[in-house]
Amino acid sequence: MTPELARLGHVALETPDLAGSLSFFADAVGFEEVERDGDTSYLRAVDEFQHHSIALTEAAESGVDHIGWQTADPESIPAFAERLESEGIEVTWVDAGEERGQGEAIRFSTPTGHEFEFYHEMEKPDPPEERRSKLRNKTYARTTTNPIAPRRIDHTQLWDPDAVEFAEWLQEDLGFGVQEYYDREDGSRWGTFLSACGNKIEAAVIDDEAEDTSPALHHTAYKVDTVDDLFEAHDAMNERGIPVDGIGQHSISRGKFLYVRDPVSGHRIEFNAGGYLVFDPTWEPVAWTETDLEDRQWIGQIESKARVEY
Amino acid sequence: MTPELARLGHVALETPDLAGSLSFFADAVGFEEVERDGDTSYLRAVDEFQHHSIALTEAAESGVDHIGWQTADPESIPAFAERLESEGIEVTWVDAGEERGQGEAIRFSTPTGHEFEFYHEMEKPDPPEERRSKLRNKTYARTTTNPIAPRRIDHTQLWDPDAVEFAEWLQEDLGFGVQEYYDREDGSRWGTFLSACGNKIEAAVIDDEAEDTSPALHHTAYKVDTVDDLFEAHDAMNERGIPVDGIGQHSISRGKFLYVRDPVSGHRIEFNAGGYLVFDPTWEPVAWTETDLEDRQWIGQIESKARVEY
Amino acid sequence: MTPELARLGHVALETPDLAGSLSFFADAVGFEEVERDGDTSYLRAVDEFQHHSIALTEAAESGVDHIGWQTADPESIPAFAERLESEGIEVTWVDAGEERGQGEAIRFSTPTGHEFEFYHEMEKPDPPEERRSKLRNKTYARTTTNPIAPRRIDHTQLWDPDAVEFAEWLQEDLGFGVQEYYDREDGSRWGTFLSACGNKIEAAVIDDEAEDTSPALHHTAYKVDTVDDLFEAHDAMNERGIPVDGIGQHSISRGKFLYVRDPVSGHRIEFNAGGYLVFDPTWEPVAWTETDLEDRQWIGQIESKARVEY
Amino acid sequence: MTPELARLGHVALETPDLAGSLSFFADAVGFEEVERDGDTSYLRAVDEFQHHSIALTEAAESGVDHIGWQTADPESIPAFAERLESEGIEVTWVDAGEERGQGEAIRFSTPTGHEFEFYHEMEKPDPPEERRSKLRNKTYARTTTNPIAPRRIDHTQLWDPDAVEFAEWLQEDLGFGVQEYYDREDGSRWGTFLSACGNKIEAAVIDDEAEDTSPALHHTAYKVDTVDDLFEAHDAMNERGIPVDGIGQHSISRGKFLYVRDPVSGHRIEFNAGGYLVFDPTWEPVAWTETDLEDRQWIGQIESKARVEY
């Protein structure tokens, strides 16, 4: 069989101060804490139907434990394991429930050093009765959640000094498709924007131009409903004194953005509105070059290049 | 091989007065006429990357020629043809280009009498230079389009006196998944909301309670970006004296809606905002019953049951 | 001197069950309880800079105690008192603080039986430090308020079997201006839309077509920021099981609306978005006739004629 | 009598290339050309009920001819003239119709060198039948206007090396009220935000920190309906290659902004959404100091200090 990924599922992040980071992730941003297990807090966005999309663990310092991808079916897990091992990649099996709410999984380092997890099953726990929506296709009633709470996980931006190699490996070994890419004036590739689900960018792979650097997570993006929501979120961050890294719209993906960072761990969340979806199986990657559009930000700008290594 | 559908692609509609209907579809709603071929006008929504999502043909009276579904790959077309013929369904082959911009296709009647077309290839024609967006992931610049123009095709609502049979056939023979369904108090099914792409409802199959009726198309829905766009569209229709059938939000799908009808042909377009997407392959259908939510319209209401037969 | 009114300031309402009504006004709608004094709760909308815009008092049955208008200066209060008494209207003086937060005031019945209060001074109490916005031109930080909470009082709709007489008296004796009016096909006036501040409609005076009826308050309207807010508010009401009376847009005033009623008292609140402002002193009233626009609701509809008498 | 101003009415601007500037003001931004008289084009925003809010005249170089203020009544014009002349200010009378659509007016230089015009009457010309809205309280149907077209004039920002003196003169001699002000850490005043109408800031008077400078107009602001409109306008400017000076929200006034400049004349238009209104006659100016809020832009930023002198 040909193993297949279905979607970006979650990120597992490390923070030097769990309580401090929850002030950001839960209180300020509005993720729901679904479960606490020792030093790990499991968080879900308000319009997600699975157990968690963030696992946040207290550790010696900030870091990224893994990026979690859901497979299309249970059989894809061992099939991917076999393929990876045949390439000499060491695969670690993770028992069901070790990561709470999640079925059996594998973890491994990609050739350029990103930590990935593949899983298929994840619980769909009910929210408490008093917070549940009357709409059966919704989880929490919005009346009982933080008004700026983002809706669902959208994509990750991954920085890599060997970005071209990493992007090719994602396509060839994991079956990602390319939705867009951006080449510099000298012909070198700055970014490749890939999709596991086929409908939207889920991994933005960016050439890290810093020297002597390691692979890193620049941000994890969550969808919100409206552009007003970006301003509301910015406003809420200002009220709490949490620094923001800009508001505007990307050229690539057309996504409107707001970037904010957890002051404690440095992990960055993008509030993302708009963009577009691909349902056409004959989609051809959108090719950008620095000569036809110099501005990677169509509207507004981002003010920081900080990112967190694994 | 297992043939597979990728998505709802287009609808082919008939009108007794093409020029009159274009006053609605092109001038009022803002679809772009991409090509005219004899009595047929091919129309595309402003954020679509394919040749057309509506083919509008002058005929003796209003009708639905077919609903067009794009297959996941070229091989699925003959594979579907073989499967359908093995069930005794007559399949007609359509040459590439017979429907403009489209590759080879098959057409057939479903067992309960809906007219379907399966195709894979469709041209991606460039808009004229002076109307093209500077964003390479966009077709038309919004500055050059009707401000209320809908973005992309979303779903069709199909009425059938044998709705349960039709919905089951869509699942078993064509591989549709069920995203939601709604049962009446007596346990009978009012509606099944199915997906070919797996991410969103693309065929809402409704039990037609009228007597002595034939399968019919109730409406074709297109996405818009914001709730304001629904009000803008309603406003624009009022300014032009075009009747509207209501504004609000469905319980099922959570889609916010505005319904308007071509005064000439009676074909109805839904402007649709919001809703939700499914990327989780373990999604379980949302089960509604009349006892847990009587109101099929969560907000507002629809005022007409008119639909157009094939 | 010529006494002058500045604006609609507040409404004083009666309910048979204060705690029950606060479930609606404070918990569901999101007004802030500023002060409680015996059987009266004083409420402020989140973007108001004065002590209260609603006084809610427990009484034997639902009723309207008075509509409160702020005068342009302190001197206008005795000047109005003198004018009213010269017409044979009985004027009652209200000591500063009797209505909490408010300076000296007068109360009286208009010739057709509406209960009015004129006052000038009202406290500008600071919200508690932990809920105050960092923006000095804002009261509460939105992060600490109900997400659907309306912004500021906008207008009242007053029904009267002698509506024409009432509207004329408002102009001639109180100096209201007419912003718009609507005449039926037979030439009779259905509604006069008046302004004390000169910038927006503050008193919509409607001909009550019911028989043997008394003057009444149909609703009090509050501004919200966006059309999305109307849908969010409707959604929140549905989640709480509170009935709504429609969503849409008026022709007159162009205001987009959502009507909801306190299930306990029957008092109706309009969430209002959009509309327009008048700053031009040479404004001429907009004249509508049933023949040029039959639909008083431009978009959507209102489903109830309930109103509460004084 | 005490003469009184009613509101900011219009700006009269000069451009070295009228046709080039109309590409910006009419084609790109969406102002409607109401009348052309020789080298002057009269422009109106789509939701304005008067003849024009911009008069654009071809001249040797870019400049500001005058800022036009509407008086509360006709008698205020000679009364202001008398007052100004008594202070030694030279007043020039302008015949009715000399500025098209406008009644008799006076023009003069303020003590610090701003050019002002006072007028009361202005025509309310009907738009052509085919472009008129069915809503009698609207001018143009939105279906027939540029989708980003701003609604109505809101305020001007005036820079002055003697800003404190200018702001005091506006209060004492012209009766402006102060809605907000902002003081630097050293106690000096950076900006005073004044109102002629009493409801909103109409003149933002800013201390020009450049050396050897003259009074100047930094921008003229127009209201739009939503935050989405700011992004749509930014998008439209990008599509046309017109540079923008930032998007975001001011702390003062709470207005959300987009700044764009006519590439030909350098005149800047602010698209402005949100903010707040004052109807309370007891309003006390909001006092900001650099120590309690360093960021004059609450969200986003402005990238240029360019302004145009008289």
PDB file of C-alpha atoms in Angstrom, chain C residues 7-11 13 31 48 53-54 67-69 151-159 176 179 192-197 199-206 217-224 250 252-259 268-276 297 302, chain D residues 279:
ATOM      1  CA  ARG C   7     -29.650  63.524  23.261  1.00  0.00           C
ATOM      2  CA  LEU C   8     -31.527  60.412  24.284  1.00  0.00           C
ATOM      3  CA  GLY C   9     -29.865  59.378  27.513  1.00  0.00           C
ATOM      4  CA  HIS C  10     -31.568  56.412  29.131  1.00  0.00           C
ATOM      5  CA  VAL C  11     -34.736  54.407  29.602  1.00  0.00           C
ATOM      6  CA  LEU C  13     -38.005  50.127  32.694  1.00  0.00           C
ATOM      7  CA  PHE C  31     -25.000  45.301  29.861  1.00  0.00           C
ATOM      8  CA  GLU C  48     -20.841  54.434  27.215  1.00  0.00           C
ATOM      9  CA  SER C  53     -28.486  54.076  30.052  1.00  0.00           C
ATOM     10  CA  ILE C  54     -30.979  51.641  31.566  1.00  0.00           C
ATOM     11  CA  ILE C  67     -37.597  57.896  28.781  1.00  0.00           C
ATOM     12  CA  GLY C  68     -34.673  60.063  29.869  1.00  0.00           C
ATOM     13  CA  TRP C  69     -33.363  62.940  27.746  1.00  0.00           C
ATOM     14  CA  ARG C 151     -21.853  49.654  22.440  1.00  0.00           C
ATOM     15  CA  ARG C 152     -24.150  52.614  23.192  1.00  0.00           C
ATOM     16  CA  ILE C 153     -27.771  53.647  23.293  1.00  0.00           C
ATOM     17  CA  ASP C 154     -29.062  54.760  19.897  1.00  0.00           C
ATOM     18  CA  HIS C 155     -32.813  55.297  19.751  1.00  0.00           C
ATOM     19  CA  THR C 156     -36.246  54.391  21.085  1.00  0.00           C
ATOM     20  CA  GLN C 157     -39.299  53.422  19.077  1.00  0.00           C
ATOM     21  CA  LEU C 158     -42.442  54.882  20.585  1.00  0.00           C
ATOM     22  CA  TRP C 159     -45.935  53.745  19.540  1.00  0.00           C
ATOM     23  CA  PHE C 176     -36.837  67.781  17.868  1.00  0.00           C
ATOM     24  CA  GLN C 179     -34.838  63.128   9.850  1.00  0.00           C
ATOM     25  CA  THR C 192     -42.001  60.065  11.962  1.00  0.00           C
ATOM     26  CA  PHE C 193     -38.325  59.615  12.776  1.00  0.00           C
ATOM     27  CA  LEU C 194     -37.058  62.409  14.977  1.00  0.00           C
ATOM     28  CA  SER C 195     -33.790  63.538  16.402  1.00  0.00           C
ATOM     29  CA  ALA C 196     -32.925  65.496  19.538  1.00  0.00           C
ATOM     30  CA  CYS C 197     -29.177  65.498  18.892  1.00  0.00           C
ATOM     31  CA  ASN C 199     -27.268  63.599  13.992  1.00  0.00           C
ATOM     32  CA  LYS C 200     -29.326  60.432  14.093  1.00  0.00           C
ATOM     33  CA  ILE C 201     -32.838  59.220  14.715  1.00  0.00           C
ATOM     34  CA  GLU C 202     -33.482  59.044  18.454  1.00  0.00           C
ATOM     35  CA  ALA C 203     -37.281  58.767  18.584  1.00  0.00           C
ATOM     36  CA  ALA C 204     -39.102  56.705  15.995  1.00  0.00           C
ATOM     37  CA  VAL C 205     -42.747  57.647  16.481  1.00  0.00           C
ATOM     38  CA  ILE C 206     -45.062  55.004  15.038  1.00  0.00           C
ATOM     39  CA  LEU C 217     -42.337  51.595  24.015  1.00  0.00           C
ATOM     40  CA  HIS C 218     -41.727  49.122  21.200  1.00  0.00           C
ATOM     41  CA  HIS C 219     -37.979  48.852  21.672  1.00  0.00           C
ATOM     42  CA  THR C 220     -34.769  50.543  22.746  1.00  0.00           C
ATOM     43  CA  ALA C 221     -31.926  50.272  20.236  1.00  0.00           C
ATOM     44  CA  TYR C 222     -28.218  50.016  20.936  1.00  0.00           C
ATOM     45  CA  LYS C 223     -25.394  50.293  18.432  1.00  0.00           C
ATOM     46  CA  VAL C 224     -23.021  47.439  17.700  1.00  0.00           C
ATOM     47  CA  HIS C 250     -34.692  48.815   7.757  1.00  0.00           C
ATOM     48  CA  ILE C 252     -35.802  54.009   6.981  1.00  0.00           C
ATOM     49  CA  SER C 253     -32.511  54.888   8.728  1.00  0.00           C
ATOM     50  CA  ARG C 254     -30.731  52.104   6.802  1.00  0.00           C
ATOM     51  CA  GLY C 255     -30.021  50.510  10.192  1.00  0.00           C
ATOM     52  CA  LYS C 256     -29.316  46.789  10.204  1.00  0.00           C
ATOM     53  CA  PHE C 257     -31.161  45.143  13.056  1.00  0.00           C
ATOM     54  CA  LEU C 258     -31.627  42.227  15.370  1.00  0.00           C
ATOM     55  CA  TYR C 259     -34.544  42.258  17.809  1.00  0.00           C
ATOM     56  CA  ARG C 268     -37.248  44.501  23.545  1.00  0.00           C
ATOM     57  CA  ILE C 269     -33.676  45.448  22.685  1.00  0.00           C
ATOM     58  CA  GLU C 270     -32.582  46.165  19.137  1.00  0.00           C
ATOM     59  CA  PHE C 271     -28.995  45.447  18.235  1.00  0.00           C
ATOM     60  CA  ASN C 272     -28.370  48.010  15.504  1.00  0.00           C
ATOM     61  CA  ALA C 273     -25.484  48.270  13.021  1.00  0.00           C
ATOM     62  CA  GLY C 274     -24.807  50.655  10.176  1.00  0.00           C
ATOM     63  CA  GLY C 275     -27.226  53.453   9.347  1.00  0.00           C
ATOM     64  CA  TYR C 276     -26.008  56.962   8.618  1.00  0.00           C
ATOM     65  CA  GLN C 297     -37.814  46.306   5.920  1.00  0.00           C
ATOM     66  CA  ILE C 302     -39.531  41.567  12.082  1.00  0.00           C
TER      67      ILE C 302
ATOM     68  CA  PHE D 279     -23.300  63.004  22.063  1.00  0.00           C
TER      69      PHE D 279
END
